[in-house]
Structure formats: C-alpha cells, structure tokens
Amino acid sequence: MSDALLWRTLAREGEARTGVILTRRGAFETPVFMPVGTLGSVKGVRFEELEATDLDASIILANTYHLWLRPGHEVIRACGGLHKFIGWGRAILTDSGGFQVFSLSDLRRVSEGGVEFRSHVDGGLCFLSPEVSMEVQAALGSDIVMAFDECPPGQAAHDAARASMELTARWARRSRARFDELQREGADAGQTRDANGSSDEARMGVDGVSGRQAIFGIVQGATHLDLRRESLARTVEVGFDGYAIGGLSVGEEKEVMYEVVERVAPSMPSDAPRYLMGVGTPEDLVECVARGVDMFDCVMPTRNGRNGQAFTSRGKLNIKNARWTTDTRPLDELCACSVCRRHSRAYLRHLYMTGEMLAAVLLSHHNLAFFLDTMRRVRQAIRSGEFTRFRREFLVGTGSGVE
Amino acid sequence: MSDALLWRTLAREGEARTGVILTRRGAFETPVFMPVGTLGSVKGVRFEELEATDLDASIILANTYHLWLRPGHEVIRACGGLHKFIGWGRAILTDSGGFQVFSLSDLRRVSEGGVEFRSHVDGGLCFLSPEVSMEVQAALGSDIVMAFDECPPGQAAHDAARASMELTARWARRSRARFDELQREGADAGQTRDANGSSDEARMGVDGVSGRQAIFGIVQGATHLDLRRESLARTVEVGFDGYAIGGLSVGEEKEVMYEVVERVAPSMPSDAPRYLMGVGTPEDLVECVARGVDMFDCVMPTRNGRNGQAFTSRGKLNIKNARWTTDTRPLDELCACSVCRRHSRAYLRHLYMTGEMLAAVLLSHHNLAFFLDTMRRVRQAIRSGEFTRFRREFLVGTGSGVE
C-alpha cells in the first residue's frame, strides 16, 4: 500500500534541512510556514492573494475546533469537504481541536475518554475525544490530520506533565486506530481519487501518494526533556506520517522553548516532516529551522497585522506611529510584496488611524509575505550551504530597528 | 487653450447615450459607475481588484470632507497628491464636501461666506467655503473637482429650496473663480504634465487634454422643477467641464427622483458629461441612464456588502438567510466575477455569520462587479440599439427574486 504522504530531504546544513513533502494535493518544499485559516479563511486575505507569487502559500492550517462549532462538520461534508467549501485547492492541515479546548473553552473536564467543555460561542456542552476529532477531520477532508492531544501549561510541573503526556500517548493510539477505520470506511471528504478502489494500483496516483489523508502525531511533555523523550518514543511507536512538537509557545521562556526544540527535533524520525505547532516570530522560525524543524504555523502575521504591526527585515514597525504620517516609503524597502510595491507607510497609517478595513487586509498581506519569503530564503540558503550566514545576517537585520 | 476634459458621444437610444470621457488620466466610456473611496480606500477592496478585468473601474470617487479632516489635505499634498498617496493611477473625482457637511456634521451655520460646523471626528470647529473646498481639492489633485454647493433636504419647500439654490449658484461662481486661480498658481497636486508651461503647446498632451483638473458644476433646486431649470441655466452660465444633478436620493420618493431626472438631464448641455450624484440601486442606474445620465456614484455596493446584502441579476440576496447553509451555488449564477467563480453562498454565509472580515471583502467585491458589469452591459446595449429591450429584461430579472 502506498503512503498518504512522502518526505524527501533535499539538503542539510547542521541540523537545518530543506526537503519536499508530497501530499495528495501536490508537493511543497520545507521549511514551510502555514498561514492560519481558523474558520476557513486566512483573516482578511483572499485565496487569490495566497496563491499569488508574492505569497504562494502551499499549505494552510484550519482549526477543527472552530469549524466543528461553526458551521459544523456536517455542513462542510455536505458541501463536499473543506477544500470545496472554502474554495482552496492546495493542501490543508487541520489541528485536532485539543489546543483550542484548552485555550478557549470554559469548564472543561478531562477524563480518559476525552474532554467535556462549554463552547466559547454559545456556552453549549460539547465533548471532544480522539474519536470525535478524527471523525470531524475526516468530514473536513483535510490533507494532514493531527492526532488528538492534551496540551498542558508551559510551566506544568513534572507530575502533571507526565500524566498529561501519558494521556496524550494513549489518545495518540486511539486517534490512529479511529483514523485508520475512517479511511477504510471512506469517511474522508477530501479524497482526490478513489481511495476505496479494489487494488493499491487503483489508489496510486502518478505521484506515488495514496490519495488518503495523512496523520501526524504530537510530542508533548511540557519543558521536561525526559518526558519529551518518552513522548517521542511512544508517538513513534504508534507510527505516523509526520511528527509535531506541541505544547510550546504557551507561556514558557523563549530560551526554554529553543532548548526543548534543540533537544527534541533532531531525535525525531529523519524520514518524516517535523512540525513545531503555533510558533512563532520570524526569528523563532529561523532559530527553530536551525534546530531541525520543517513546518510552522502561527496567527502572528494576520493578528499582529490587524493590530497595526508590520514585520520587516529591520524588525517590527508600528504603523500607528506619528513618524510615518508623510513617509512615502513602503513598509519594508527590501520587500517585493504587492503591498510594498504599491503603498506607503503614510497611506497604511492613514487607513489604520481611520479604521479602514483595508489597513488590516494590507498589513496582514505584507506580514504573510514577509513570513513566507523568509522561509523561501531559508530554503535557498540551506540548499546553497549558506544558512549559517543567512541566520546571522537575518537576526542582525531584524534586530537593527526600523528607520 | 486645450480642455481639461473632453466628451464625445458614441451612440444614443432615446435619451440614453453612451460616450467617452477623456481625462488627463486616460479615457473611459459612459455610462459609468464610480466606486466610492471615502477616505481614499474603497472599503475592503484592494486597488488590484478594482483594476482587474471583472471590476475594471475607470474612475473612483473620494470625499473631500473626510480627507480634509483625516489625514488632512496638507499631508496628502506632502505625499504628492491623492493618486500617489493612495496608489491609484486612474481617474479620481472628488466631491466638494458640501453634502457631507449637511449629512454628517452637527451645529452647522450657513452664511454667505460658507459653512461653519463641528467635525464628526473630534467635534472641532471647521469652516468650509467654495474657496476652501477648491484649495483642498487642488491639494488632493483629483482629476474632476466638484463645485461647492448647498444640499437642501429632499422635501425642502419652495422658498427654502430657492434660497439654497441661489446660494449654490453664487457659490458656483466663487468655486469656478478660485479653481481657475489655483490652476494658474500650480496648486494642483495631481498634475500629469507641466500645466504651467509657457505655451498651450507645452501643456498639450498627445491625447488633447490639458493636464489640468476639470471642474463640474452642480444643479440644485430640490424637487421643484422651476428651480431646477433656473439652477441649470445659472450653472451653465458660469461654465463647467461637466454638470451634476445634486440633492436627489436624499429622502424624496423614488418616482419624484425619476421625474426630476427626466425633466432636468435632457436639458443639460449635450456636449458635456451629466452626473447624478449619490445614486443608486442597479435599477436606479438603468432608469436614469434611460433619462440621459452618464455618471453615477453610490456607497451601496460596499455598504450593503458589509451588511450581508448581495445584488444579483435576480434581485437582492440576504447572505444571512439560513436557506444558504449548504447551498454550493455562487451568489449570482450569471456573474463571472472572481467571487462567483470561486465561492459558494454556503461559504459566504459562514464567513458572515462568524464575523470573518473576508465576508465584507468578498460581498463588496461581488456587488461592485455587479454594478460595473451592469454599466458595461448598458453601454453595449446602447451601442447595439438594444437598450430598450435590455432595460425591460434587466428589471424583470432583478424583480424576479433569488431562488
């Protein structure tokens, strides 16, 4: 039987690596940044823009928890799965809902079976479990499904972190089992070919992937390296198409996060993608690529954009600042995105100060362009053996301050 | 001396006509709809989209009052004029600020000199007059400037309407005088060539327009036809590059508006564009083209889009309606805009119901596409002598109700 997802390494430099991920919706290179489309839209950014050459996002992330609550996975299934529902033909990764339950909902009660909680939308009682998460993600038909995990606080003590990690390990097994059943049952709404054909040949595409959903496991253990090691071993034992580091960027110190990534990522299977969930700033991305990570997602480009903050090659720029009132330069003089090619700081400041929606649209676009272009430059640097120099110069640049 | 703006009639059918307006920023055909960019942005719609083939807006409107208050015309002048400030190279018409003073501000006091009022932004005391309006519009450097007028309520009694119309007539003369001075002084920030050259030849472009701003006069008189006739005569006596009907769509009955347009538009100079300010629905546009109007502007496509209303070939569609929950059809099955080519009613409803910014972005885009495409079809119909049939079928279609 062929694989749902294939990974090939293209080049390495130290722990940093560039590779290619082949999914049923095409191939893309790593390290990769996934824009976040929580409710099925990358806030304020049209899909045409995501596909345009200055962004050219190969994969986006959508949130199972949010889509499960609204519009509901059966609505999305009835519309032919998430790709058809939102009108996006490239790859989609869905998270499991675990993190949102822990970060957004009230009154949650965790048991062996799953999590009971109240919806942040209408207060209704909900129950999410490995099985439910897999069923929802099958109805969404995403290309990469995440196992259902428990995400403890960043500063969780060893005992609590162990209990949580062990629960995550048991849930990983249940996630994998229910996922496999659902694939066999044909519940996946995002099939790109007949995944229920009578032979492997019928399922095989010219590109060598099966057309089924892929599933990633998640390594937990908070900041405790022994727990992280054990979590990794138990996750690999279950066996997944890729592996993620969860439970970071949730309140711990940045140096602690880097340390955990540095100790965990290089031990993750080298023949599968490594995904650091929910991270981070452009500097975090570069630093974690240096520690062996291949995939990232973060709301920062769009959320900070809506709040008037631009990321640039010389660091962060606050568009509200009065010093930009008549500044006709683009946000970033080194950026070639459609916003920087056309609009000045003065105009963007005016739009922001007058509450024009276009401020959020344009700042989000530029920020995504900066994140995605940074990843493009990282890939080029690794391929040409210049990543160490790139990393040093990038950090000097973003630390220099916007003029 | 060459003209700032040229008008050529291409074809007629009854009072309906199609023509071409040549401005210093290129030619465009009429009847034309101008998207409204109040503060220098058509709310939620990027300029790239306005330029794309499905919208292809040839001219947009910006509001002098709003831009004068924020960011201030001196900021815009410092950034090289409005075109450079916002990043739009096609034509811009600015209104005079008169209508906004009357519709938005408190405590206004009208005198022969002008209007004193309090800003709707910060309550500060402001004074707008024909001279100030011309100075602001010169700093903006728009391609078509509107004379400063007083806009009485739609139901103004004859005496009040006469006094207001006479004031508007005196202000038209002062507007024209100050406008001409400013052109001579080179105050226009939007010059496309040396408008202060030593000879007419130096000012003349290959396209035969002078490179200076054009100015339109405004006919007032509320719903009183005798006052409208007198206003028209006095405005034409001053002499402008084009003529507008102001003070409609401000509370009067729709049939009254049509009647005024029907009686006024055909009497307006046939060798200049006729502009009906602030109107209207797609049906209004078609009906007023039939009565001889060439130019329109209205906030309806974007404002109603933000409120979840789509205009379609079968009438209005309320995207909030639960009947669209799993409807995979586009907003308008006859529309070829980028939104209708890609997104379903179900998705747009979901975006709207969850408060996603993209709902406003996409609905505004579609609505603009519908208005602009309607004008395109009107022009084709007049050229091929089929406007009467088009008008009848269009009204049947939009009256039939969305399925």
Coordinates of C-alpha atoms in Angstrom, one line a residue, chain A residues 44-355:
Chain A
G44 CA -8.7 39.4 5.5
V45 CA -6.7 37.7 2.8
R46 CA -8.3 36.3 -0.3
F47 CA -7.2 32.9 -1.7
E48 CA -6.2 34.6 -4.9
E49 CA -3.6 36.5 -2.9
L50 CA -2.4 33.4 -1.0
E51 CA -1.8 31.8 -4.4
A52 CA -0.1 34.9 -6.0
T53 CA 3.6 34.7 -6.4
D54 CA 4.5 37.1 -3.6
L55 CA 2.8 34.8 -1.0
D56 CA 2.4 31.5 -2.8
A57 CA 1.4 29.6 0.3
S58 CA 1.5 25.9 -0.4
I59 CA -0.5 24.8 2.6
I60 CA -2.8 26.5 5.1
L61 CA -3.9 25.4 8.6
A62 CA -7.6 25.3 9.6
N63 CA -8.9 24.8 13.1
T64 CA -11.0 21.7 13.7
Y65 CA -12.5 23.1 17.0
H66 CA -13.7 26.3 15.3
L67 CA -15.1 24.6 12.2
W68 CA -16.8 21.9 14.3
L69 CA -18.7 24.5 16.2
R70 CA -19.4 26.7 13.2
P71 CA -20.6 25.9 10.6
G72 CA -20.4 22.3 11.8
H73 CA -18.5 19.5 10.1
E74 CA -21.7 18.0 8.6
V75 CA -22.4 21.3 6.8
I76 CA -18.8 21.1 5.4
R77 CA -19.2 17.5 4.5
A78 CA -22.5 18.3 2.7
C79 CA -20.6 21.0 0.7
G80 CA -18.0 18.4 -0.4
G81 CA -15.3 18.8 2.3
L82 CA -13.3 21.8 3.4
H83 CA -11.4 22.4 0.2
K84 CA -14.6 22.7 -1.9
F85 CA -16.4 24.6 0.9
I86 CA -13.7 27.3 1.1
G87 CA -12.5 27.2 -2.5
W88 CA -8.9 26.2 -2.0
G89 CA -7.3 23.5 -4.0
R90 CA -3.9 23.3 -2.3
A91 CA -3.0 21.4 0.9
I92 CA -4.8 21.9 4.2
L93 CA -3.6 20.8 7.6
T94 CA -6.2 20.6 10.4
D95 CA -5.3 20.6 14.1
S96 CA -7.1 18.3 16.4
G97 CA -9.0 20.8 18.5
G98 CA -7.1 19.8 21.6
F99 CA -5.2 23.1 21.9
Q100 CA -8.4 25.3 21.4
V101 CA -10.3 23.3 24.0
F102 CA -7.6 24.1 26.5
S103 CA -7.1 27.7 25.4
L104 CA -10.6 28.9 24.6
S105 CA -13.3 27.0 26.4
D106 CA -14.5 27.2 30.0
L107 CA -15.4 24.5 32.4
R108 CA -13.5 21.7 30.7
R109 CA -13.4 18.3 32.4
V110 CA -10.7 15.9 31.2
S111 CA -11.3 12.2 31.6
E112 CA -9.7 9.2 30.0
G113 CA -12.5 9.3 27.4
G114 CA -12.0 12.8 26.3
V115 CA -12.8 16.4 27.2
E116 CA -16.2 17.8 28.2
F117 CA -16.3 21.6 27.8
R118 CA -18.5 24.6 27.1
S119 CA -18.4 26.1 23.6
H120 CA -16.9 29.6 23.6
V121 CA -19.6 30.5 21.0
D122 CA -22.9 29.7 22.7
G123 CA -21.9 28.0 26.0
G124 CA -23.4 24.7 24.8
L125 CA -21.9 21.5 26.3
C126 CA -19.5 19.7 23.9
F127 CA -17.5 16.6 24.1
L128 CA -14.3 16.1 22.2
S129 CA -12.3 12.9 22.1
P130 CA -9.7 11.3 19.8
E131 CA -12.5 9.5 18.0
V132 CA -14.7 12.6 17.6
S133 CA -11.7 14.7 16.4
M134 CA -10.8 12.1 13.8
E135 CA -14.5 12.0 12.6
V136 CA -14.6 15.7 12.3
Q137 CA -11.3 15.9 10.5
A138 CA -12.4 13.1 8.1
A139 CA -15.6 15.2 7.4
L140 CA -13.4 18.2 6.7
G141 CA -11.2 16.1 4.4
S142 CA -8.0 17.9 5.3
D143 CA -4.8 16.5 3.8
I144 CA -2.9 16.3 7.1
V145 CA -4.9 15.4 10.2
M146 CA -3.4 15.9 13.7
A147 CA -3.8 13.3 16.5
F148 CA -5.9 14.5 19.4
D149 CA -3.6 15.5 22.3
E150 CA -3.8 17.2 25.7
C151 CA -1.8 20.4 25.9
P152 CA -0.6 21.2 29.5
P153 CA 0.5 24.7 30.5
G154 CA 4.1 25.7 29.6
Q155 CA 5.2 25.7 33.2
A156 CA 3.4 22.4 34.2
A157 CA 5.3 20.5 37.0
H158 CA 6.8 17.1 36.3
D159 CA 4.0 15.0 37.7
A160 CA 1.2 16.9 36.0
A161 CA 3.2 17.0 32.7
R162 CA 3.8 13.2 33.0
A163 CA 0.1 12.4 33.5
S164 CA -0.8 14.7 30.6
M165 CA 1.9 13.2 28.3
E166 CA 0.7 9.7 29.1
L167 CA -2.9 10.6 28.3
T168 CA -1.7 12.1 25.0
A169 CA 0.2 8.8 24.3
R170 CA -3.0 6.8 24.9
W171 CA -5.0 9.2 22.8
A172 CA -2.4 9.0 20.0
R173 CA -3.1 5.3 19.8
R174 CA -6.9 5.8 19.8
S175 CA -6.5 8.6 17.2
R176 CA -4.5 6.4 14.9
A177 CA -7.0 3.5 15.3
R178 CA -10.1 5.6 14.6
F179 CA -8.3 7.4 11.8
D180 CA -7.5 4.2 10.1
E181 CA -11.1 2.9 10.4
L182 CA -12.4 6.1 8.9
Q183 CA -10.0 5.9 6.0
R184 CA -11.2 2.3 5.3
E185 CA -14.8 3.4 5.6
G186 CA -14.3 6.1 3.1
A187 CA -15.3 8.9 5.5
D188 CA -12.6 11.3 4.2
A189 CA -14.5 14.1 2.4
G190 CA -11.3 15.3 0.7
Q191 CA -10.4 12.3 -1.4
T192 CA -8.6 13.2 -4.5
R193 CA -9.1 9.8 -6.2
D194 CA -10.9 6.6 -5.5
A195 CA -9.3 5.7 -2.1
N196 CA -11.7 2.7 -1.8
G197 CA -10.7 1.0 -5.1
S198 CA -10.2 -2.7 -5.2
S199 CA -6.4 -2.6 -5.5
D200 CA -3.5 -0.5 -4.4
E201 CA -2.9 0.3 -8.1
A202 CA -6.4 1.9 -8.2
R203 CA -5.4 4.2 -5.3
M204 CA -2.0 5.0 -6.7
G205 CA -1.5 8.2 -8.5
V206 CA 1.3 9.1 -10.8
D207 CA 2.8 11.0 -8.0
G208 CA 3.1 7.9 -5.7
V209 CA 0.8 9.0 -2.9
S210 CA -2.3 7.1 -2.0
G211 CA -4.9 9.9 -2.1
R212 CA -5.8 9.2 1.5
Q213 CA -5.5 11.7 4.4
A214 CA -2.1 11.7 6.3
I215 CA -1.9 11.9 10.1
F216 CA 0.7 13.4 12.3
G217 CA 1.4 12.5 15.9
I218 CA 2.2 15.1 18.6
V219 CA 5.0 15.0 21.1
Q220 CA 4.1 16.6 24.5
G221 CA 5.9 16.7 27.9
A222 CA 6.0 20.5 28.6
T223 CA 9.5 21.6 29.3
H224 CA 10.7 18.3 30.8
L225 CA 13.2 16.7 28.5
D226 CA 12.8 13.2 29.9
L227 CA 9.1 13.4 29.3
R228 CA 9.6 14.8 25.8
R229 CA 11.9 11.8 25.0
E230 CA 9.5 9.3 26.3
S231 CA 6.6 11.1 24.5
L232 CA 8.6 11.0 21.3
A233 CA 9.3 7.3 21.6
R234 CA 5.7 6.4 22.4
T235 CA 4.4 8.5 19.5
V236 CA 6.9 7.0 17.0
E237 CA 5.8 3.5 18.3
V238 CA 2.3 4.2 17.2
G239 CA 3.6 5.3 13.9
F240 CA 2.5 8.5 11.9
D241 CA 3.2 10.2 8.6
G242 CA 4.9 13.1 10.4
Y243 CA 5.6 14.3 13.9
A244 CA 4.8 17.5 15.7
I245 CA 6.1 19.2 18.8
G246 CA 3.1 20.6 20.7
G247 CA 2.8 22.5 23.9
L248 CA 5.4 25.1 23.2
S249 CA 5.0 28.9 22.9
V250 CA 2.4 28.6 25.7
G251 CA 3.9 30.7 28.4
E252 CA 7.4 29.3 28.8
E253 CA 10.6 31.4 28.4
K254 CA 11.8 31.7 24.8
E255 CA 15.2 30.2 25.7
V256 CA 13.4 27.2 27.3
M257 CA 11.4 26.8 24.1
Y258 CA 14.6 26.8 22.0
E259 CA 16.2 24.3 24.3
V260 CA 13.3 21.9 24.1
V261 CA 13.3 22.1 20.3
E262 CA 17.0 21.7 20.2
R263 CA 16.9 18.5 22.3
V264 CA 13.8 17.0 20.7
A265 CA 13.7 17.9 17.0
P266 CA 17.0 16.2 16.0
S267 CA 15.8 13.0 17.6
M268 CA 12.6 12.9 15.6
P269 CA 12.4 10.5 12.7
S270 CA 14.6 11.9 9.9
D271 CA 12.4 10.4 7.2
A272 CA 9.3 12.3 8.2
P273 CA 8.4 16.0 8.5
R274 CA 8.8 17.7 11.8
Y275 CA 6.2 20.3 12.7
L276 CA 6.5 22.9 15.5
M277 CA 3.0 23.9 16.4
G278 CA 1.9 27.5 16.9
V279 CA 5.4 29.1 16.5
G280 CA 6.3 31.9 16.1
T281 CA 8.1 35.2 15.2
P282 CA 10.3 35.3 12.1
E283 CA 13.3 35.0 14.4
D284 CA 11.7 31.9 16.1
L285 CA 11.2 30.3 12.7
V286 CA 14.8 30.8 11.6
E287 CA 16.1 29.6 15.0
C288 CA 14.0 26.5 15.0
V289 CA 14.9 25.7 11.4
A290 CA 18.5 25.7 12.8
R291 CA 17.3 23.1 15.3
G292 CA 15.8 20.8 12.7
V293 CA 12.2 21.9 12.3
D294 CA 10.4 21.7 8.9
M295 CA 6.9 23.1 9.4
F296 CA 5.4 26.1 11.3
D297 CA 2.1 27.8 11.8
C298 CA 1.3 31.0 13.6
V299 CA -1.5 33.6 13.7
M300 CA 1.0 36.3 14.3
P301 CA 1.2 37.7 10.7
T302 CA -2.6 38.2 10.5
R303 CA -3.3 39.0 14.1
N304 CA -0.5 41.5 14.5
G305 CA -1.4 42.9 11.1
R306 CA -4.9 43.7 12.3
N307 CA -3.4 45.4 15.3
G308 CA -1.2 47.6 13.2
Q309 CA 2.1 45.8 13.5
A310 CA 4.2 45.0 10.5
F311 CA 7.2 42.6 10.4
T312 CA 10.1 43.8 8.3
S313 CA 13.7 42.9 7.5
R314 CA 14.6 45.6 10.1
G315 CA 12.3 44.4 12.8
K316 CA 8.8 45.3 13.8
L317 CA 7.1 48.5 12.7
N318 CA 4.1 50.1 14.5
I319 CA 2.0 51.7 11.8
K320 CA 0.2 53.9 14.4
N321 CA 3.4 55.9 15.0
A322 CA 3.1 59.5 14.0
R323 CA 6.5 59.5 12.4
W324 CA 5.0 57.7 9.4
T325 CA 2.4 60.5 8.7
T326 CA 4.1 61.7 5.5
D327 CA 6.5 58.8 5.0
T328 CA 6.2 57.7 1.4
R329 CA 8.5 54.6 1.8
P330 CA 7.0 51.1 1.7
L331 CA 6.7 49.1 5.0
D332 CA 9.9 47.3 4.1
E333 CA 12.2 48.7 1.5
L334 CA 13.6 45.2 0.8
C335 CA 10.1 43.6 0.4
A336 CA 8.7 43.0 -3.1
C337 CA 5.1 42.1 -2.0
S338 CA 2.2 43.7 -3.7
V339 CA 1.6 45.9 -0.7
C340 CA 5.1 47.2 -0.6
R341 CA 5.2 47.7 -4.3
R342 CA 2.2 49.9 -4.2
H343 CA 1.5 51.5 -0.8
S344 CA 3.4 53.8 1.5
R345 CA 3.7 53.9 5.3
A346 CA 1.8 57.2 5.2
Y347 CA -1.2 55.6 3.4
L348 CA -1.2 52.5 5.6
R349 CA -1.1 54.6 8.7
H350 CA -4.0 56.8 7.5
L351 CA -6.0 53.6 6.8
Y352 CA -5.3 52.2 10.2
M353 CA -6.0 55.5 12.1
T354 CA -9.3 56.0 10.3
G355 CA -10.4 52.4 11.0

